[in-house]
């Protein structure tokens, strides 16, 4: 048996030897199939739980030899997946075989009264149900009794579900030795190759955006002359305004100086003395 962890990919190997013996050596002509509602197939496969179930069956059947023949999940018989509430179980079918005829307790399922109650979806009255009820909830309406000595079977046909795989021929197990695999090359192919392709595309795009620009000359050749004249006039006017803003440290003209005090309203004396030559400062700054 080879198993691996899906998260860590840790692999383990265990050798299991199974001895299969012929059925003729151990004839079990009387077979009964029980449907256990409160169990999953994984829980029933545990040796302790299966032993308790066979012990309960042996108490109501009293056979000399009793073996479990088949354990099948209800999902493989067309059952539905239970809701994940109240710890609901999927149910499991357990077929057991014995070498003695069925007991009177098991035959009670075939009574007309119990058959009528099952048709009305009611629990049948079984005297030995209390021996199972402590641990196993048996659906007595789904029990099947098979008597191979008479070749008359009341066992219904098994409806194969999706859990039964088709026959794929003889199984070929892997080799006994597990070889370690180096994932360094896979890492390079997965990470290095896309990174190299992305770098090449980035360089091509940078070359197109930075080194293949058409330039100002080609733009001016394709632009109408009147648009270039307007653009040049706007640039000249902007330059003149900037030059004028740089000359703000020159004294303002007398016509722009305040005459009255802004708070008291009194007449403000002249800022310049009488010896100041007013004729040397024009009223308006002329453009250069």
PDB file of C-alpha atoms in Angstrom:
ATOM      1  CA  UNK A   1       0.000   0.000   0.000  1.00  0.00           C
ATOM      2  CA  UNK A   2       1.484   3.311  -1.115  1.00  0.00           C
ATOM      3  CA  UNK A   3       0.069   6.478   0.462  1.00  0.00           C
ATOM      4  CA  UNK A   4       1.071  10.121   0.261  1.00  0.00           C
ATOM      5  CA  UNK A   5       0.132  13.335   2.004  1.00  0.00           C
ATOM      6  CA  UNK A   6      -1.518  15.774  -0.390  1.00  0.00           C
ATOM      7  CA  UNK A   7      -0.213  18.796   1.522  1.00  0.00           C
ATOM      8  CA  UNK A   8       3.385  17.800   2.213  1.00  0.00           C
ATOM      9  CA  UNK A   9       3.705  15.085  -0.505  1.00  0.00           C
ATOM     10  CA  UNK A  10       5.217  12.786   2.095  1.00  0.00           C
ATOM     11  CA  UNK A  11       5.080   9.206   0.799  1.00  0.00           C
ATOM     12  CA  UNK A  12       4.835   6.007   2.855  1.00  0.00           C
ATOM     13  CA  UNK A  13       4.867   2.327   1.916  1.00  0.00           C
ATOM     14  CA  UNK A  14       3.397  -0.647   3.799  1.00  0.00           C
ATOM     15  CA  UNK A  15       3.281  -4.297   2.733  1.00  0.00           C
ATOM     16  CA  UNK A  16      -0.002  -6.063   3.546  1.00  0.00           C
ATOM     17  CA  UNK A  17      -0.404  -9.799   2.993  1.00  0.00           C
ATOM     18  CA  UNK A  18      -3.980 -11.002   2.366  1.00  0.00           C
ATOM     19  CA  UNK A  19      -4.807 -14.715   2.320  1.00  0.00           C
ATOM     20  CA  UNK A  20      -7.878 -15.539   0.217  1.00  0.00           C
ATOM     21  CA  UNK A  21      -9.405 -18.965   0.807  1.00  0.00           C
ATOM     22  CA  UNK A  22     -11.971 -20.797  -1.268  1.00  0.00           C
ATOM     23  CA  UNK A  23     -15.618 -20.456  -0.283  1.00  0.00           C
ATOM     24  CA  UNK A  24     -16.242 -24.215  -0.609  1.00  0.00           C
ATOM     25  CA  UNK A  25     -14.059 -24.864   2.432  1.00  0.00           C
ATOM     26  CA  UNK A  26     -16.225 -22.648   4.627  1.00  0.00           C
ATOM     27  CA  UNK A  27     -19.802 -22.858   3.332  1.00  0.00           C
ATOM     28  CA  UNK A  28     -22.108 -20.152   4.690  1.00  0.00           C
ATOM     29  CA  UNK A  29     -25.414 -20.795   2.921  1.00  0.00           C
ATOM     30  CA  UNK A  30     -27.515 -18.516   5.126  1.00  0.00           C
ATOM     31  CA  UNK A  31     -26.792 -14.862   4.560  1.00  0.00           C
ATOM     32  CA  UNK A  32     -28.457 -11.784   6.017  1.00  0.00           C
ATOM     33  CA  UNK A  33     -27.806  -8.167   5.069  1.00  0.00           C
ATOM     34  CA  UNK A  34     -28.437  -5.439   7.644  1.00  0.00           C
ATOM     35  CA  UNK A  35     -28.668  -1.699   7.040  1.00  0.00           C
ATOM     36  CA  UNK A  36     -27.090   0.281   9.892  1.00  0.00           C
ATOM     37  CA  UNK A  37     -28.238   3.896   9.861  1.00  0.00           C
ATOM     38  CA  UNK A  38     -25.931   5.438  12.463  1.00  0.00           C
ATOM     39  CA  UNK A  39     -22.631   4.252  10.971  1.00  0.00           C
ATOM     40  CA  UNK A  40     -20.286   5.162   8.156  1.00  0.00           C
ATOM     41  CA  UNK A  41     -18.349   2.551   6.241  1.00  0.00           C
ATOM     42  CA  UNK A  42     -15.060   3.736   7.772  1.00  0.00           C
ATOM     43  CA  UNK A  43     -16.456   3.316  11.280  1.00  0.00           C
ATOM     44  CA  UNK A  44     -17.861  -0.134  10.567  1.00  0.00           C
ATOM     45  CA  UNK A  45     -14.563  -1.362   9.111  1.00  0.00           C
ATOM     46  CA  UNK A  46     -12.875  -0.867  12.474  1.00  0.00           C
ATOM     47  CA  UNK A  47     -12.214  -4.227  14.076  1.00  0.00           C
ATOM     48  CA  UNK A  48     -13.746  -3.245  17.427  1.00  0.00           C
ATOM     49  CA  UNK A  49     -17.015  -1.952  15.938  1.00  0.00           C
ATOM     50  CA  UNK A  50     -17.336  -4.884  13.533  1.00  0.00           C
ATOM     51  CA  UNK A  51     -16.674  -7.295  16.388  1.00  0.00           C
ATOM     52  CA  UNK A  52     -19.429  -5.698  18.468  1.00  0.00           C
ATOM     53  CA  UNK A  53     -21.844  -5.938  15.546  1.00  0.00           C
ATOM     54  CA  UNK A  54     -21.071  -9.620  14.913  1.00  0.00           C
ATOM     55  CA  UNK A  55     -21.478 -10.266  18.611  1.00  0.00           C
ATOM     56  CA  UNK A  56     -24.965  -8.717  18.588  1.00  0.00           C
ATOM     57  CA  UNK A  57     -25.931 -10.749  15.512  1.00  0.00           C
ATOM     58  CA  UNK A  58     -24.617 -13.928  17.112  1.00  0.00           C
ATOM     59  CA  UNK A  59     -26.809 -13.322  20.169  1.00  0.00           C
ATOM     60  CA  UNK A  60     -29.987 -13.210  18.075  1.00  0.00           C
ATOM     61  CA  UNK A  61     -28.970 -15.915  15.556  1.00  0.00           C
ATOM     62  CA  UNK A  62     -26.931 -18.393  17.647  1.00  0.00           C
ATOM     63  CA  UNK A  63     -24.825 -19.841  14.794  1.00  0.00           C
ATOM     64  CA  UNK A  64     -21.760 -22.003  15.134  1.00  0.00           C
ATOM     65  CA  UNK A  65     -19.802 -19.934  12.641  1.00  0.00           C
ATOM     66  CA  UNK A  66     -20.559 -16.320  11.680  1.00  0.00           C
ATOM     67  CA  UNK A  67     -18.481 -14.161   9.342  1.00  0.00           C
ATOM     68  CA  UNK A  68     -18.852 -10.766   7.700  1.00  0.00           C
ATOM     69  CA  UNK A  69     -19.099 -11.217   3.935  1.00  0.00           C
ATOM     70  CA  UNK A  70     -19.507  -7.704   2.591  1.00  0.00           C
ATOM     71  CA  UNK A  71     -19.573  -4.137   3.900  1.00  0.00           C
ATOM     72  CA  UNK A  72     -20.893  -1.469   1.507  1.00  0.00           C
ATOM     73  CA  UNK A  73     -21.603   2.216   1.974  1.00  0.00           C
ATOM     74  CA  UNK A  74     -25.169   3.378   1.368  1.00  0.00           C
ATOM     75  CA  UNK A  75     -23.824   5.917  -1.116  1.00  0.00           C
ATOM     76  CA  UNK A  76     -22.781   3.036  -3.379  1.00  0.00           C
ATOM     77  CA  UNK A  77     -26.345   1.714  -3.317  1.00  0.00           C
ATOM     78  CA  UNK A  78     -27.896   4.930  -4.602  1.00  0.00           C
ATOM     79  CA  UNK A  79     -28.104   6.650  -1.223  1.00  0.00           C
ATOM     80  CA  UNK A  80     -27.861  10.404  -0.796  1.00  0.00           C
ATOM     81  CA  UNK A  81     -25.137  12.311   0.977  1.00  0.00           C
ATOM     82  CA  UNK A  82     -26.391  13.287   4.460  1.00  0.00           C
ATOM     83  CA  UNK A  83     -26.582  16.866   5.621  1.00  0.00           C
ATOM     84  CA  UNK A  84     -23.677  18.023   7.816  1.00  0.00           C
ATOM     85  CA  UNK A  85     -25.932  18.656  10.791  1.00  0.00           C
ATOM     86  CA  UNK A  86     -26.534  16.721  14.003  1.00  0.00           C
ATOM     87  CA  UNK A  87     -23.691  14.368  13.114  1.00  0.00           C
ATOM     88  CA  UNK A  88     -25.774  12.503  10.536  1.00  0.00           C
ATOM     89  CA  UNK A  89     -24.306   9.328   9.033  1.00  0.00           C
ATOM     90  CA  UNK A  90     -24.447   8.009   5.488  1.00  0.00           C
ATOM     91  CA  UNK A  91     -25.391   4.479   6.541  1.00  0.00           C
ATOM     92  CA  UNK A  92     -23.752   1.163   5.729  1.00  0.00           C
ATOM     93  CA  UNK A  93     -24.913  -2.262   4.493  1.00  0.00           C
ATOM     94  CA  UNK A  94     -23.360  -5.230   6.316  1.00  0.00           C
ATOM     95  CA  UNK A  95     -23.845  -8.751   4.979  1.00  0.00           C
ATOM     96  CA  UNK A  96     -23.086 -11.640   7.318  1.00  0.00           C
ATOM     97  CA  UNK A  97     -23.168 -15.369   6.667  1.00  0.00           C
ATOM     98  CA  UNK A  98     -23.861 -18.290   8.984  1.00  0.00           C
ATOM     99  CA  UNK A  99     -24.125 -22.066   8.788  1.00  0.00           C
ATOM    100  CA  UNK A 100     -27.501 -22.413  10.528  1.00  0.00           C
ATOM    101  CA  UNK A 101     -30.998 -21.310   9.432  1.00  0.00           C
ATOM    102  CA  UNK A 102     -32.321 -17.901  10.383  1.00  0.00           C
ATOM    103  CA  UNK A 103     -33.637 -17.415  13.881  1.00  0.00           C
ATOM    104  CA  UNK A 104     -37.259 -16.633  14.673  1.00  0.00           C
ATOM    105  CA  UNK A 105     -36.286 -13.057  15.509  1.00  0.00           C
ATOM    106  CA  UNK A 106     -34.942 -12.446  12.016  1.00  0.00           C
ATOM    107  CA  UNK A 107     -37.970 -14.145  10.491  1.00  0.00           C
ATOM    108  CA  UNK A 108     -40.248 -11.614  12.176  1.00  0.00           C
ATOM    109  CA  UNK A 109     -39.441  -9.165   9.381  1.00  0.00           C
ATOM    110  CA  UNK A 110     -41.393 -11.377   6.951  1.00  0.00           C
ATOM    111  CA  UNK A 111     -44.607 -11.182   9.004  1.00  0.00           C
ATOM    112  CA  UNK A 112     -47.544  -9.540   7.203  1.00  0.00           C
ATOM    113  CA  UNK A 113     -47.984  -7.043  10.037  1.00  0.00           C
ATOM    114  CA  UNK A 114     -44.391  -5.870   9.788  1.00  0.00           C
ATOM    115  CA  UNK A 115     -44.562  -5.795   5.998  1.00  0.00           C
ATOM    116  CA  UNK A 116     -47.611  -3.565   6.247  1.00  0.00           C
ATOM    117  CA  UNK A 117     -45.892  -1.273   8.717  1.00  0.00           C
ATOM    118  CA  UNK A 118     -42.871  -1.012   6.391  1.00  0.00           C
ATOM    119  CA  UNK A 119     -45.118  -0.126   3.440  1.00  0.00           C
ATOM    120  CA  UNK A 120     -46.557   2.679   5.580  1.00  0.00           C
ATOM    121  CA  UNK A 121     -43.043   3.861   6.499  1.00  0.00           C
ATOM    122  CA  UNK A 122     -43.456   2.789  10.112  1.00  0.00           C
ATOM    123  CA  UNK A 123     -41.002   0.938  12.317  1.00  0.00           C
ATOM    124  CA  UNK A 124     -41.715  -2.815  12.451  1.00  0.00           C
ATOM    125  CA  UNK A 125     -42.007  -4.574  15.781  1.00  0.00           C
ATOM    126  CA  UNK A 126     -38.888  -6.746  16.249  1.00  0.00           C
ATOM    127  CA  UNK A 127     -38.336  -8.446  19.598  1.00  0.00           C
ATOM    128  CA  UNK A 128     -34.542  -8.602  19.304  1.00  0.00           C
ATOM    129  CA  UNK A 129     -34.075  -4.980  18.258  1.00  0.00           C
ATOM    130  CA  UNK A 130     -33.130  -4.022  21.826  1.00  0.00           C
ATOM    131  CA  UNK A 131     -29.922  -6.061  21.518  1.00  0.00           C
ATOM    132  CA  UNK A 132     -28.779  -3.767  18.672  1.00  0.00           C
ATOM    133  CA  UNK A 133     -30.316  -0.494  19.848  1.00  0.00           C
ATOM    134  CA  UNK A 134     -27.614   0.279  22.406  1.00  0.00           C
ATOM    135  CA  UNK A 135     -24.982   0.788  19.689  1.00  0.00           C
ATOM    136  CA  UNK A 136     -26.495   0.114  16.258  1.00  0.00           C
ATOM    137  CA  UNK A 137     -29.666   1.536  14.735  1.00  0.00           C
ATOM    138  CA  UNK A 138     -30.939  -1.169  12.371  1.00  0.00           C
ATOM    139  CA  UNK A 139     -33.454  -0.409   9.616  1.00  0.00           C
ATOM    140  CA  UNK A 140     -35.445  -3.645   9.737  1.00  0.00           C
ATOM    141  CA  UNK A 141     -37.441  -2.747   6.649  1.00  0.00           C
ATOM    142  CA  UNK A 142     -34.278  -3.015   4.548  1.00  0.00           C
ATOM    143  CA  UNK A 143     -33.023  -6.347   5.876  1.00  0.00           C
ATOM    144  CA  UNK A 144     -32.478  -9.068   3.271  1.00  0.00           C
ATOM    145  CA  UNK A 145     -32.446 -12.811   4.020  1.00  0.00           C
ATOM    146  CA  UNK A 146     -30.801 -15.166   1.525  1.00  0.00           C
ATOM    147  CA  UNK A 147     -31.085 -18.957   1.793  1.00  0.00           C
ATOM    148  CA  UNK A 148     -28.688 -20.478  -0.743  1.00  0.00           C
ATOM    149  CA  UNK A 149     -29.792 -24.030   0.123  1.00  0.00           C
ATOM    150  CA  UNK A 150     -33.204 -23.473  -1.506  1.00  0.00           C
ATOM    151  CA  UNK A 151     -31.844 -21.231  -4.284  1.00  0.00           C
ATOM    152  CA  UNK A 152     -34.691 -18.855  -3.501  1.00  0.00           C
ATOM    153  CA  UNK A 153     -33.481 -15.394  -2.663  1.00  0.00           C
ATOM    154  CA  UNK A 154     -35.379 -12.405  -1.396  1.00  0.00           C
ATOM    155  CA  UNK A 155     -32.278 -10.296  -1.872  1.00  0.00           C
ATOM    156  CA  UNK A 156     -32.919  -7.341  -4.117  1.00  0.00           C
ATOM    157  CA  UNK A 157     -30.628  -6.499  -6.966  1.00  0.00           C
ATOM    158  CA  UNK A 158     -27.752  -4.258  -5.999  1.00  0.00           C
ATOM    159  CA  UNK A 159     -27.872  -0.853  -7.661  1.00  0.00           C
ATOM    160  CA  UNK A 160     -24.357   0.091  -8.507  1.00  0.00           C
ATOM    161  CA  UNK A 161     -23.505   3.676  -7.725  1.00  0.00           C
ATOM    162  CA  UNK A 162     -20.620   5.895  -8.666  1.00  0.00           C
ATOM    163  CA  UNK A 163     -18.467   4.420  -5.910  1.00  0.00           C
ATOM    164  CA  UNK A 164     -18.023   1.128  -7.810  1.00  0.00           C
ATOM    165  CA  UNK A 165     -15.156   1.443 -10.278  1.00  0.00           C
ATOM    166  CA  UNK A 166     -15.186  -0.522 -13.540  1.00  0.00           C
ATOM    167  CA  UNK A 167     -12.868  -3.466 -13.970  1.00  0.00           C
ATOM    168  CA  UNK A 168      -9.539  -2.134 -15.171  1.00  0.00           C
ATOM    169  CA  UNK A 169      -7.746  -5.458 -15.525  1.00  0.00           C
ATOM    170  CA  UNK A 170      -4.965  -6.797 -13.399  1.00  0.00           C
ATOM    171  CA  UNK A 171      -3.507  -4.353 -10.923  1.00  0.00           C
ATOM    172  CA  UNK A 172       0.144  -3.546 -11.417  1.00  0.00           C
ATOM    173  CA  UNK A 173       1.648  -2.103  -8.244  1.00  0.00           C
ATOM    174  CA  UNK A 174       4.595   0.319  -8.392  1.00  0.00           C
ATOM    175  CA  UNK A 175       8.120  -0.778  -7.700  1.00  0.00           C
ATOM    176  CA  UNK A 176       9.176  -1.654  -4.175  1.00  0.00           C
ATOM    177  CA  UNK A 177      11.781   1.113  -4.041  1.00  0.00           C
ATOM    178  CA  UNK A 178      10.659   4.700  -3.831  1.00  0.00           C
ATOM    179  CA  UNK A 179      13.033   6.993  -5.680  1.00  0.00           C
ATOM    180  CA  UNK A 180      13.439  10.586  -4.571  1.00  0.00           C
ATOM    181  CA  UNK A 181      12.758  13.159  -7.245  1.00  0.00           C
ATOM    182  CA  UNK A 182      14.615  16.435  -7.750  1.00  0.00           C
ATOM    183  CA  UNK A 183      12.261  19.336  -8.426  1.00  0.00           C
ATOM    184  CA  UNK A 184      15.023  21.907  -9.124  1.00  0.00           C
ATOM    185  CA  UNK A 185      14.626  21.633 -12.901  1.00  0.00           C
ATOM    186  CA  UNK A 186      10.836  21.954 -12.578  1.00  0.00           C
ATOM    187  CA  UNK A 187      11.349  25.055 -10.456  1.00  0.00           C
ATOM    188  CA  UNK A 188      13.577  26.628 -13.109  1.00  0.00           C
ATOM    189  CA  UNK A 189      11.122  25.852 -15.887  1.00  0.00           C
ATOM    190  CA  UNK A 190       8.214  27.186 -13.877  1.00  0.00           C
ATOM    191  CA  UNK A 191       9.844  30.378 -12.589  1.00  0.00           C
ATOM    192  CA  UNK A 192      12.935  31.214 -14.646  1.00  0.00           C
ATOM    193  CA  UNK A 193      11.451  30.824 -18.122  1.00  0.00           C
ATOM    194  CA  UNK A 194       8.445  33.137 -17.547  1.00  0.00           C
ATOM    195  CA  UNK A 195      10.721  35.669 -15.830  1.00  0.00           C
ATOM    196  CA  UNK A 196      13.103  35.693 -18.806  1.00  0.00           C
ATOM    197  CA  UNK A 197      10.234  36.166 -21.251  1.00  0.00           C
ATOM    198  CA  UNK A 198       8.841  39.019 -19.153  1.00  0.00           C
ATOM    199  CA  UNK A 199      12.275  40.692 -19.045  1.00  0.00           C
ATOM    200  CA  UNK A 200      12.660  40.495 -22.843  1.00  0.00           C
ATOM    201  CA  UNK A 201       9.209  42.002 -23.348  1.00  0.00           C
ATOM    202  CA  UNK A 202      10.067  44.783 -20.881  1.00  0.00           C
ATOM    203  CA  UNK A 203      13.270  45.641 -22.752  1.00  0.00           C
ATOM    204  CA  UNK A 204      11.462  45.713 -26.100  1.00  0.00           C
ATOM    205  CA  UNK A 205       8.792  48.013 -24.698  1.00  0.00           C
ATOM    206  CA  UNK A 206      11.408  50.301 -23.108  1.00  0.00           C
ATOM    207  CA  UNK A 207      13.272  50.538 -26.418  1.00  0.00           C
ATOM    208  CA  UNK A 208      10.077  51.446 -28.272  1.00  0.00           C
ATOM    209  CA  UNK A 209       9.000  54.029 -25.684  1.00  0.00           C
ATOM    210  CA  UNK A 210      12.378  55.684 -25.045  1.00  0.00           C
ATOM    211  CA  UNK A 211      14.641  55.112 -28.036  1.00  0.00           C
ATOM    212  CA  UNK A 212      12.179  55.321 -30.917  1.00  0.00           C
ATOM    213  CA  UNK A 213      10.555  58.673 -30.195  1.00  0.00           C
ATOM    214  CA  UNK A 214       9.695  60.700 -33.307  1.00  0.00           C
ATOM    215  CA  UNK A 215      10.953  64.014 -31.846  1.00  0.00           C
ATOM    216  CA  UNK A 216       9.946  67.681 -31.975  1.00  0.00           C
ATOM    217  CA  UNK A 217      11.020  68.250 -35.570  1.00  0.00           C
ATOM    218  CA  UNK A 218       8.659  65.684 -36.982  1.00  0.00           C
ATOM    219  CA  UNK A 219       5.884  67.060 -34.797  1.00  0.00           C
ATOM    220  CA  UNK A 220       6.437  70.597 -36.111  1.00  0.00           C
ATOM    221  CA  UNK A 221       6.472  69.344 -39.705  1.00  0.00           C
ATOM    222  CA  UNK A 222       3.073  67.765 -39.276  1.00  0.00           C
ATOM    223  CA  UNK A 223       1.583  70.783 -37.438  1.00  0.00           C
ATOM    224  CA  UNK A 224      -0.094  73.649 -39.421  1.00  0.00           C
ATOM    225  CA  UNK A 225       1.829  76.952 -39.549  1.00  0.00           C
ATOM    226  CA  UNK A 226      -1.000  79.002 -38.052  1.00  0.00           C
ATOM    227  CA  UNK A 227      -1.037  76.701 -35.018  1.00  0.00           C
ATOM    228  CA  UNK A 228       2.703  77.085 -34.586  1.00  0.00           C
ATOM    229  CA  UNK A 229       2.373  80.908 -34.770  1.00  0.00           C
ATOM    230  CA  UNK A 230      -0.324  80.893 -32.094  1.00  0.00           C
ATOM    231  CA  UNK A 231       1.771  78.642 -29.924  1.00  0.00           C
ATOM    232  CA  UNK A 232       4.814  80.872 -30.339  1.00  0.00           C
ATOM    233  CA  UNK A 233       2.797  83.995 -29.459  1.00  0.00           C
ATOM    234  CA  UNK A 234       1.522  82.325 -26.280  1.00  0.00           C
ATOM    235  CA  UNK A 235       5.071  81.426 -25.289  1.00  0.00           C
ATOM    236  CA  UNK A 236       6.289  84.990 -25.877  1.00  0.00           C
ATOM    237  CA  UNK A 237       3.465  86.495 -23.823  1.00  0.00           C
ATOM    238  CA  UNK A 238       4.146  84.061 -20.999  1.00  0.00           C
ATOM    239  CA  UNK A 239       7.841  84.999 -21.055  1.00  0.00           C
ATOM    240  CA  UNK A 240       7.029  88.717 -20.884  1.00  0.00           C
ATOM    241  CA  UNK A 241       4.744  88.217 -17.887  1.00  0.00           C
ATOM    242  CA  UNK A 242       7.436  86.264 -16.087  1.00  0.00           C
ATOM    243  CA  UNK A 243      10.011  88.992 -16.812  1.00  0.00           C
ATOM    244  CA  UNK A 244       7.688  91.655 -15.478  1.00  0.00           C
ATOM    245  CA  UNK A 245       7.125  89.677 -12.272  1.00  0.00           C
ATOM    246  CA  UNK A 246      10.875  89.637 -11.711  1.00  0.00           C
ATOM    247  CA  UNK A 247      11.023  93.484 -11.737  1.00  0.00           C
ATOM    248  CA  UNK A 248       8.702  93.959  -8.762  1.00  0.00           C
ATOM    249  CA  UNK A 249      11.557  95.212  -6.580  1.00  0.00           C
ATOM    250  CA  UNK A 250      11.445  98.591  -8.489  1.00  0.00           C
ATOM    251  CA  UNK A 251       9.558 101.364  -6.663  1.00  0.00           C
ATOM    252  CA  UNK A 252       5.930 101.629  -7.527  1.00  0.00           C
ATOM    253  CA  UNK A 253       4.605 104.708  -9.355  1.00  0.00           C
ATOM    254  CA  UNK A 254       3.184 107.536  -7.225  1.00  0.00           C
ATOM    255  CA  UNK A 255      -0.232 107.017  -8.745  1.00  0.00           C
ATOM    256  CA  UNK A 256      -0.425 103.589  -7.153  1.00  0.00           C
ATOM    257  CA  UNK A 257       0.640 104.642  -3.617  1.00  0.00           C
ATOM    258  CA  UNK A 258      -2.081 105.009  -0.941  1.00  0.00           C
ATOM    259  CA  UNK A 259      -3.239 108.556  -0.026  1.00  0.00           C
ATOM    260  CA  UNK A 260      -5.315 107.809   3.091  1.00  0.00           C
ATOM    261  CA  UNK A 261      -4.545 105.601   6.041  1.00  0.00           C
ATOM    262  CA  UNK A 262      -6.587 102.366   5.652  1.00  0.00           C
ATOM    263  CA  UNK A 263      -7.611 102.353   9.378  1.00  0.00           C
ATOM    264  CA  UNK A 264      -7.862 105.949  10.612  1.00  0.00           C
ATOM    265  CA  UNK A 265      -8.686 107.597   7.311  1.00  0.00           C
ATOM    266  CA  UNK A 266      -6.137 110.366   7.871  1.00  0.00           C
ATOM    267  CA  UNK A 267      -4.096 111.779   5.056  1.00  0.00           C
ATOM    268  CA  UNK A 268      -0.853 109.881   4.712  1.00  0.00           C
ATOM    269  CA  UNK A 269       2.210 112.053   4.380  1.00  0.00           C
ATOM    270  CA  UNK A 270       4.240 111.548   1.235  1.00  0.00           C
ATOM    271  CA  UNK A 271       6.684 108.667   1.394  1.00  0.00           C
ATOM    272  CA  UNK A 272       9.389 110.717  -0.318  1.00  0.00           C
ATOM    273  CA  UNK A 273      11.025 113.909   0.804  1.00  0.00           C
ATOM    274  CA  UNK A 274      10.773 117.116  -1.156  1.00  0.00           C
ATOM    275  CA  UNK A 275      14.233 116.581  -2.494  1.00  0.00           C
ATOM    276  CA  UNK A 276      13.066 113.353  -4.108  1.00  0.00           C
ATOM    277  CA  UNK A 277      12.908 113.785  -7.843  1.00  0.00           C
ATOM    278  CA  UNK A 278       9.423 112.705  -8.785  1.00  0.00           C
ATOM    279  CA  UNK A 279      10.043 113.365 -12.407  1.00  0.00           C
ATOM    280  CA  UNK A 280      12.520 110.479 -12.608  1.00  0.00           C
ATOM    281  CA  UNK A 281       9.812 107.857 -11.855  1.00  0.00           C
ATOM    282  CA  UNK A 282       7.160 107.396 -14.529  1.00  0.00           C
ATOM    283  CA  UNK A 283       3.584 106.907 -13.643  1.00  0.00           C
ATOM    284  CA  UNK A 284       3.415 103.590 -15.556  1.00  0.00           C
ATOM    285  CA  UNK A 285       6.177 101.113 -16.183  1.00  0.00           C
ATOM    286  CA  UNK A 286       6.913 100.883 -19.843  1.00  0.00           C
ATOM    287  CA  UNK A 287       7.431  97.522 -21.476  1.00  0.00           C
ATOM    288  CA  UNK A 288      10.916  96.564 -22.485  1.00  0.00           C
TER     289      UNK A 288
END
